[in-house]
Amino acid sequence: MTDQEKEIKQTKAELKEQLDLKAKEVEELNNKLVRLEKKQELSVPANEIATQFFNPAVWAQMKGMAEVFAKSGALPPDINMPKTLMAIQAGYEMGMKPIESIKSFYFVKGTLNIFGAALTRRLREHGWVISFKDEQNKCTVTVTKGNESYNDSLTFEEAVRSGWTKTASGGLKPGWFEGANRKLKLRYGALSLVIKTYLAEVLGSATDIAEVAVDATQVISGEITPDKKLSLDPEQASKPMTDAQIATIKSLGCEIEEEMTYGQAAEMIKSLASKKK
């Protein structure tokens, strides 16, 4: 072996020895880093650890914003800090910005609901195309994406029978006045039927469309009772009204201008009594 070959062999051996030492140093540093990370995890309170369900940094930011917004006086008086925070959180889960979240949600009897305008925006974001067919006191909605298509309709008569249209005293709610108000109510009502039946995931954290929930929840909670026809025997209903019915109608502040049947008088008493509540 020549002197040059001996020198090369020795150099290679020295380099290998240095590499082995470096590898051991790297391994020791990695082990030290792992020990430090474990120690750090043990020293951090559980409520400060980010998980797939909760991010403490984001939560703290949302709480700060909710507190400022609630104190600003720019929100309705019934929207307090916890409700504002809940709306921001629900919007965060659905990919909304804070102000958009506050504008998109509305609380009805303790349930979180999304406004119709915000829901239609979410449908479009999910790739759905929405079309409405407006008729006299009826609306049919169709939502389509690719080969999928869903539709449903709602009539004013169905809304009346469901108890959505009247106040507790029996009057027509302003939202159901004939014209643009009723048109919008029927649109969102039909859309609610489609969403809750076929595309519930679009609602996210919300329960229903706010414009629908504000009417339906009153019926569910018992504040308003759906209209029901009196169940009378046909023979009895066709008989002349009684003196007792006449006295009752007069006591309710109404004069009788024409002869009525027993059934007609019974319906009139029911209507007058509901307006007296």
mmCIF file of C-alpha atoms in Angstrom:
data_model
loop_
_atom_site.group_PDB
_atom_site.id
_atom_site.type_symbol
_atom_site.label_atom_id
_atom_site.label_comp_id
_atom_site.label_asym_id
_atom_site.label_seq_id
_atom_site.Cartn_x
_atom_site.Cartn_y
_atom_site.Cartn_z
ATOM 1 C CA MET A 1 0.000 0.000 0.000
ATOM 2 C CA THR A 2 1.401 3.326 -0.993
ATOM 3 C CA ASP A 3 1.715 6.271 1.391
ATOM 4 C CA GLN A 4 -1.097 8.085 -0.453
ATOM 5 C CA GLU A 5 -3.472 5.129 -0.052
ATOM 6 C CA LYS A 6 -2.620 4.919 3.651
ATOM 7 C CA GLU A 7 -3.387 8.628 4.068
ATOM 8 C CA ILE A 8 -6.774 8.309 2.297
ATOM 9 C CA LYS A 9 -7.734 5.301 4.442
ATOM 10 C CA GLN A 10 -6.828 7.132 7.636
ATOM 11 C CA THR A 11 -8.794 10.241 6.577
ATOM 12 C CA LYS A 12 -11.890 8.136 5.846
ATOM 13 C CA ALA A 13 -11.644 6.480 9.236
ATOM 14 C CA GLU A 14 -11.382 9.857 10.966
ATOM 15 C CA LEU A 15 -14.392 11.225 9.053
ATOM 16 C CA LYS A 16 -16.476 8.144 9.939
ATOM 17 C CA GLU A 17 -15.585 8.570 13.587
ATOM 18 C CA GLN A 18 -16.616 12.243 13.472
ATOM 19 C CA LEU A 19 -19.934 11.344 11.773
ATOM 20 C CA ASP A 20 -20.669 8.738 14.439
ATOM 21 C CA LEU A 21 -20.045 11.316 17.162
ATOM 22 C CA LYS A 22 -22.306 13.848 15.448
ATOM 23 C CA ALA A 23 -25.048 11.233 15.081
ATOM 24 C CA LYS A 24 -24.891 10.525 18.815
ATOM 25 C CA GLU A 25 -25.049 14.250 19.576
ATOM 26 C CA VAL A 26 -28.123 14.656 17.337
ATOM 27 C CA GLU A 27 -29.815 11.687 19.009
ATOM 28 C CA GLU A 28 -29.118 13.110 22.470
ATOM 29 C CA LEU A 29 -30.486 16.519 21.431
ATOM 30 C CA ASN A 30 -33.664 14.922 20.027
ATOM 31 C CA ASN A 31 -34.197 12.986 23.250
ATOM 32 C CA LYS A 32 -33.699 16.157 25.256
ATOM 33 C CA LEU A 33 -36.225 18.000 23.069
ATOM 34 C CA VAL A 34 -38.813 15.242 23.566
ATOM 35 C CA ARG A 35 -38.333 15.381 27.345
ATOM 36 C CA LEU A 36 -38.748 19.165 27.334
ATOM 37 C CA GLU A 37 -41.941 18.980 25.241
ATOM 38 C CA LYS A 38 -43.459 16.404 27.586
ATOM 39 C CA LYS A 39 -42.515 18.526 30.567
ATOM 40 C CA GLN A 40 -44.089 21.581 28.906
ATOM 41 C CA GLU A 41 -47.327 19.689 28.191
ATOM 42 C CA LEU A 42 -47.602 18.715 31.840
ATOM 43 C CA SER A 43 -47.077 22.317 32.932
ATOM 44 C CA VAL A 44 -49.809 23.803 30.645
ATOM 45 C CA PRO A 45 -53.363 23.908 32.087
ATOM 46 C CA ALA A 46 -55.836 21.699 30.234
ATOM 47 C CA ASN A 47 -57.983 24.688 29.264
ATOM 48 C CA GLU A 48 -55.034 26.241 27.415
ATOM 49 C CA ILE A 49 -54.314 23.243 25.195
ATOM 50 C CA ALA A 50 -55.647 23.505 21.656
ATOM 51 C CA THR A 51 -57.685 20.501 20.506
ATOM 52 C CA GLN A 52 -59.803 19.724 17.457
ATOM 53 C CA PHE A 53 -62.834 20.946 19.434
ATOM 54 C CA PHE A 54 -61.408 23.950 21.268
ATOM 55 C CA ASN A 55 -58.735 26.553 20.610
ATOM 56 C CA PRO A 56 -58.122 28.679 23.730
ATOM 57 C CA ALA A 57 -56.476 31.518 21.796
ATOM 58 C CA VAL A 58 -59.400 31.833 19.363
ATOM 59 C CA TRP A 59 -61.891 31.504 22.231
ATOM 60 C CA ALA A 60 -60.222 34.337 24.144
ATOM 61 C CA GLN A 61 -60.334 36.546 21.056
ATOM 62 C CA MET A 62 -64.018 35.780 20.465
ATOM 63 C CA LYS A 63 -64.882 36.518 24.100
ATOM 64 C CA GLY A 64 -63.107 39.859 23.852
ATOM 65 C CA MET A 65 -64.975 40.779 20.679
ATOM 66 C CA ALA A 66 -68.326 39.631 22.080
ATOM 67 C CA GLU A 67 -67.860 41.751 25.187
ATOM 68 C CA VAL A 68 -67.022 44.868 23.181
ATOM 69 C CA PHE A 69 -69.880 44.315 20.713
ATOM 70 C CA ALA A 70 -72.409 43.707 23.504
ATOM 71 C CA LYS A 71 -71.381 46.925 25.272
ATOM 72 C CA SER A 72 -71.338 48.991 22.084
ATOM 73 C CA GLY A 73 -75.070 49.667 22.042
ATOM 74 C CA ALA A 74 -75.122 48.726 18.366
ATOM 75 C CA LEU A 75 -76.920 45.423 18.975
ATOM 76 C CA PRO A 76 -80.586 44.842 19.871
ATOM 77 C CA PRO A 77 -81.178 45.160 23.645
ATOM 78 C CA ASP A 78 -82.026 41.453 24.022
ATOM 79 C CA ILE A 79 -78.663 40.384 22.562
ATOM 80 C CA ASN A 80 -76.271 40.150 25.502
ATOM 81 C CA MET A 81 -72.613 39.139 25.648
ATOM 82 C CA PRO A 82 -73.190 35.329 25.960
ATOM 83 C CA LYS A 83 -75.617 35.361 23.013
ATOM 84 C CA THR A 84 -73.167 37.408 20.965
ATOM 85 C CA LEU A 85 -70.394 34.949 21.802
ATOM 86 C CA MET A 86 -72.589 31.996 20.841
ATOM 87 C CA ALA A 87 -73.400 33.601 17.490
ATOM 88 C CA ILE A 88 -69.706 34.265 16.810
ATOM 89 C CA GLN A 89 -68.821 30.670 17.756
ATOM 90 C CA ALA A 90 -71.567 29.241 15.529
ATOM 91 C CA GLY A 91 -70.385 31.406 12.658
ATOM 92 C CA TYR A 92 -66.758 30.400 13.281
ATOM 93 C CA GLU A 93 -67.779 26.734 12.949
ATOM 94 C CA MET A 94 -69.465 27.576 9.641
ATOM 95 C CA GLY A 95 -66.569 29.632 8.264
ATOM 96 C CA MET A 96 -68.064 33.084 8.881
ATOM 97 C CA LYS A 97 -66.370 36.266 10.064
ATOM 98 C CA PRO A 98 -67.436 37.761 13.442
ATOM 99 C CA ILE A 99 -69.661 40.593 12.164
ATOM 100 C CA GLU A 100 -71.198 38.303 9.548
ATOM 101 C CA SER A 101 -71.966 35.791 12.315
ATOM 102 C CA ILE A 102 -73.734 38.365 14.490
ATOM 103 C CA LYS A 103 -75.828 39.521 11.521
ATOM 104 C CA SER A 104 -76.657 35.959 10.432
ATOM 105 C CA PHE A 105 -78.089 34.428 13.610
ATOM 106 C CA TYR A 106 -81.149 35.107 15.745
ATOM 107 C CA PHE A 107 -82.334 33.507 18.974
ATOM 108 C CA VAL A 108 -85.930 32.279 19.244
ATOM 109 C CA LYS A 109 -86.963 30.862 22.616
ATOM 110 C CA GLY A 110 -83.430 29.745 23.429
ATOM 111 C CA THR A 111 -82.695 28.194 20.031
ATOM 112 C CA LEU A 112 -80.149 29.518 17.550
ATOM 113 C CA ASN A 113 -81.563 30.161 14.078
ATOM 114 C CA ILE A 114 -80.083 31.540 10.878
ATOM 115 C CA PHE A 115 -81.644 34.328 8.834
ATOM 116 C CA GLY A 116 -82.954 33.359 5.400
ATOM 117 C CA ALA A 117 -80.556 35.654 3.547
ATOM 118 C CA ALA A 118 -77.565 34.057 5.285
ATOM 119 C CA LEU A 119 -78.841 30.546 4.560
ATOM 120 C CA THR A 120 -79.319 31.221 0.856
ATOM 121 C CA ARG A 121 -75.746 32.520 0.794
ATOM 122 C CA ARG A 122 -74.551 29.275 2.428
ATOM 123 C CA LEU A 123 -76.457 27.230 -0.139
ATOM 124 C CA ARG A 124 -74.729 29.090 -2.966
ATOM 125 C CA GLU A 125 -71.370 28.618 -1.231
ATOM 126 C CA HIS A 126 -72.091 24.868 -1.218
ATOM 127 C CA GLY A 127 -72.747 24.991 -4.963
ATOM 128 C CA TRP A 128 -76.551 24.903 -4.891
ATOM 129 C CA VAL A 129 -78.683 26.937 -7.299
ATOM 130 C CA ILE A 130 -81.983 28.205 -5.834
ATOM 131 C CA SER A 131 -85.120 29.063 -7.786
ATOM 132 C CA PHE A 132 -88.528 30.204 -6.516
ATOM 133 C CA LYS A 133 -91.885 29.934 -8.272
ATOM 134 C CA ASP A 134 -94.297 32.464 -6.757
ATOM 135 C CA GLU A 135 -98.034 31.976 -7.198
ATOM 136 C CA GLN A 136 -101.093 33.434 -5.464
ATOM 137 C CA ASN A 137 -100.549 32.586 -1.776
ATOM 138 C CA LYS A 138 -98.125 29.801 -2.701
ATOM 139 C CA CYS A 139 -94.397 29.391 -3.274
ATOM 140 C CA THR A 140 -92.454 26.446 -4.668
ATOM 141 C CA VAL A 141 -88.686 26.331 -4.179
ATOM 142 C CA THR A 142 -86.208 24.141 -6.055
ATOM 143 C CA VAL A 143 -82.540 23.726 -5.139
ATOM 144 C CA THR A 144 -80.230 22.076 -7.652
ATOM 145 C CA LYS A 145 -76.597 21.004 -7.807
ATOM 146 C CA GLY A 146 -75.448 18.846 -10.679
ATOM 147 C CA ASN A 147 -77.789 15.874 -10.954
ATOM 148 C CA GLU A 148 -79.288 16.474 -7.510
ATOM 149 C CA SER A 149 -82.511 18.432 -7.248
ATOM 150 C CA TYR A 150 -84.955 18.921 -4.376
ATOM 151 C CA ASN A 151 -88.175 20.906 -4.207
ATOM 152 C CA ASP A 152 -91.095 21.630 -1.920
ATOM 153 C CA SER A 153 -93.865 24.184 -1.628
ATOM 154 C CA LEU A 154 -95.809 26.075 1.012
ATOM 155 C CA THR A 155 -99.214 27.723 0.756
ATOM 156 C CA PHE A 156 -100.666 30.469 2.903
ATOM 157 C CA GLU A 157 -103.495 28.096 3.825
ATOM 158 C CA GLU A 158 -100.958 25.569 5.166
ATOM 159 C CA ALA A 159 -99.273 28.303 7.186
ATOM 160 C CA VAL A 160 -102.653 29.312 8.638
ATOM 161 C CA ARG A 161 -103.485 25.719 9.580
ATOM 162 C CA SER A 162 -100.068 25.381 11.193
ATOM 163 C CA GLY A 163 -100.787 28.372 13.420
ATOM 164 C CA TRP A 164 -97.930 30.457 12.021
ATOM 165 C CA THR A 165 -99.855 33.480 10.796
ATOM 166 C CA LYS A 166 -101.784 34.826 13.788
ATOM 167 C CA THR A 167 -100.911 36.549 17.035
ATOM 168 C CA ALA A 168 -102.020 35.211 20.412
ATOM 169 C CA SER A 169 -105.020 37.561 20.248
ATOM 170 C CA GLY A 170 -106.077 36.196 16.858
ATOM 171 C CA GLY A 171 -104.925 39.028 14.590
ATOM 172 C CA LEU A 172 -102.755 38.588 11.503
ATOM 173 C CA LYS A 173 -99.041 39.017 12.151
ATOM 174 C CA PRO A 174 -97.428 41.905 10.196
ATOM 175 C CA GLY A 175 -95.031 39.459 8.566
ATOM 176 C CA TRP A 176 -97.988 37.691 6.976
ATOM 177 C CA PHE A 177 -99.725 40.775 5.582
ATOM 178 C CA GLU A 178 -100.583 40.311 1.922
ATOM 179 C CA GLY A 179 -97.823 41.571 -0.358
ATOM 180 C CA ALA A 180 -94.036 41.449 -0.128
ATOM 181 C CA ASN A 181 -94.073 40.329 3.528
ATOM 182 C CA ARG A 182 -96.165 37.240 2.836
ATOM 183 C CA LYS A 183 -94.208 36.488 -0.333
ATOM 184 C CA LEU A 184 -90.943 36.379 1.623
ATOM 185 C CA LYS A 185 -92.484 34.314 4.437
ATOM 186 C CA LEU A 186 -93.726 31.727 1.940
ATOM 187 C CA ARG A 187 -90.333 31.612 0.221
ATOM 188 C CA TYR A 188 -88.419 30.991 3.419
ATOM 189 C CA GLY A 189 -91.074 28.571 4.663
ATOM 190 C CA ALA A 190 -90.771 26.439 1.523
ATOM 191 C CA LEU A 191 -86.977 26.653 1.672
ATOM 192 C CA SER A 192 -87.047 25.520 5.317
ATOM 193 C CA LEU A 193 -89.000 22.406 4.319
ATOM 194 C CA VAL A 194 -86.396 21.507 1.694
ATOM 195 C CA ILE A 195 -83.418 22.177 3.956
ATOM 196 C CA LYS A 196 -84.698 20.272 6.994
ATOM 197 C CA THR A 197 -85.842 17.345 4.846
ATOM 198 C CA TYR A 198 -82.915 16.926 2.458
ATOM 199 C CA LEU A 199 -79.995 19.256 3.274
ATOM 200 C CA ALA A 200 -79.879 19.610 7.056
ATOM 201 C CA GLU A 201 -76.077 19.889 7.018
ATOM 202 C CA VAL A 202 -76.369 23.351 5.441
ATOM 203 C CA LEU A 203 -77.925 24.661 8.672
ATOM 204 C CA GLY A 204 -74.679 24.018 10.544
ATOM 205 C CA SER A 205 -75.231 24.874 14.212
ATOM 206 C CA ALA A 206 -78.600 26.524 13.555
ATOM 207 C CA THR A 207 -81.992 24.933 14.184
ATOM 208 C CA ASP A 208 -84.049 26.540 11.431
ATOM 209 C CA ILE A 209 -84.514 29.675 9.340
ATOM 210 C CA ALA A 210 -85.172 32.549 11.747
ATOM 211 C CA GLU A 211 -88.126 33.946 9.778
ATOM 212 C CA VAL A 212 -89.799 30.521 10.039
ATOM 213 C CA ALA A 213 -88.753 29.692 13.592
ATOM 214 C CA VAL A 214 -90.197 32.918 14.998
ATOM 215 C CA ASP A 215 -93.666 31.643 13.972
ATOM 216 C CA ALA A 216 -93.275 27.876 14.402
ATOM 217 C CA THR A 217 -91.650 28.076 17.845
ATOM 218 C CA GLN A 218 -94.623 29.982 19.256
ATOM 219 C CA VAL A 219 -96.879 27.113 18.237
ATOM 220 C CA ILE A 220 -94.526 24.449 19.621
ATOM 221 C CA SER A 221 -94.187 26.302 22.932
ATOM 222 C CA GLY A 222 -97.964 26.631 23.221
ATOM 223 C CA GLU A 223 -98.104 30.424 22.937
ATOM 224 C CA ILE A 224 -100.292 30.126 19.868
ATOM 225 C CA THR A 225 -102.665 27.270 19.056
ATOM 226 C CA PRO A 226 -103.168 26.267 15.413
ATOM 227 C CA ASP A 227 -106.637 26.993 14.052
ATOM 228 C CA LYS A 228 -108.975 24.057 14.484
ATOM 229 C CA LYS A 229 -112.503 23.749 13.181
ATOM 230 C CA LEU A 230 -115.074 23.003 15.858
ATOM 231 C CA SER A 231 -116.098 19.375 15.764
ATOM 232 C CA LEU A 232 -119.904 19.490 15.706
ATOM 233 C CA ASP A 233 -122.508 16.964 14.767
ATOM 234 C CA PRO A 234 -123.775 18.018 11.297
ATOM 235 C CA GLU A 235 -127.391 17.832 12.435
ATOM 236 C CA GLN A 236 -126.681 19.962 15.511
ATOM 237 C CA ALA A 237 -124.613 22.461 13.502
ATOM 238 C CA SER A 238 -127.475 23.050 11.071
ATOM 239 C CA LYS A 239 -129.991 23.914 13.785
ATOM 240 C CA PRO A 240 -130.835 27.560 14.594
ATOM 241 C CA MET A 241 -128.608 29.302 17.102
ATOM 242 C CA THR A 242 -129.720 29.219 20.712
ATOM 243 C CA ASP A 243 -130.637 32.052 23.064
ATOM 244 C CA ALA A 244 -127.519 31.250 25.067
ATOM 245 C CA GLN A 245 -125.354 31.730 21.968
ATOM 246 C CA ILE A 246 -127.073 35.038 21.202
ATOM 247 C CA ALA A 247 -126.396 36.256 24.749
ATOM 248 C CA THR A 248 -122.754 35.144 24.556
ATOM 249 C CA ILE A 249 -122.175 36.946 21.251
ATOM 250 C CA LYS A 250 -123.678 40.151 22.633
ATOM 251 C CA SER A 251 -121.582 39.887 25.798
ATOM 252 C CA LEU A 252 -118.507 39.765 23.554
ATOM 253 C CA GLY A 253 -119.481 43.132 22.087
ATOM 254 C CA CYS A 254 -120.996 42.085 18.779
ATOM 255 C CA GLU A 255 -124.491 42.683 17.441
ATOM 256 C CA ILE A 256 -126.274 39.977 15.455
ATOM 257 C CA GLU A 257 -127.569 41.344 12.168
ATOM 258 C CA GLU A 258 -128.842 38.133 10.561
ATOM 259 C CA GLU A 259 -130.021 34.663 11.448
ATOM 260 C CA MET A 260 -127.262 32.097 11.907
ATOM 261 C CA THR A 261 -127.093 28.378 12.433
ATOM 262 C CA TYR A 262 -125.821 26.796 15.629
ATOM 263 C CA GLY A 263 -122.523 25.955 13.892
ATOM 264 C CA GLN A 264 -122.035 29.478 12.515
ATOM 265 C CA ALA A 265 -122.729 30.984 15.929
ATOM 266 C CA ALA A 266 -120.258 28.595 17.561
ATOM 267 C CA GLU A 267 -117.507 29.611 15.111
ATOM 268 C CA MET A 268 -118.315 33.292 15.666
ATOM 269 C CA ILE A 269 -118.073 32.897 19.447
ATOM 270 C CA LYS A 270 -114.727 31.149 19.052
ATOM 271 C CA SER A 271 -113.406 33.948 16.837
ATOM 272 C CA LEU A 272 -114.639 36.734 19.126
ATOM 273 C CA ALA A 273 -113.272 35.008 22.219
ATOM 274 C CA SER A 274 -109.810 34.639 20.671
ATOM 275 C CA LYS A 275 -109.703 38.383 19.925
ATOM 276 C CA LYS A 276 -110.570 39.164 23.531
ATOM 277 C CA LYS A 277 -107.461 37.368 24.858
#
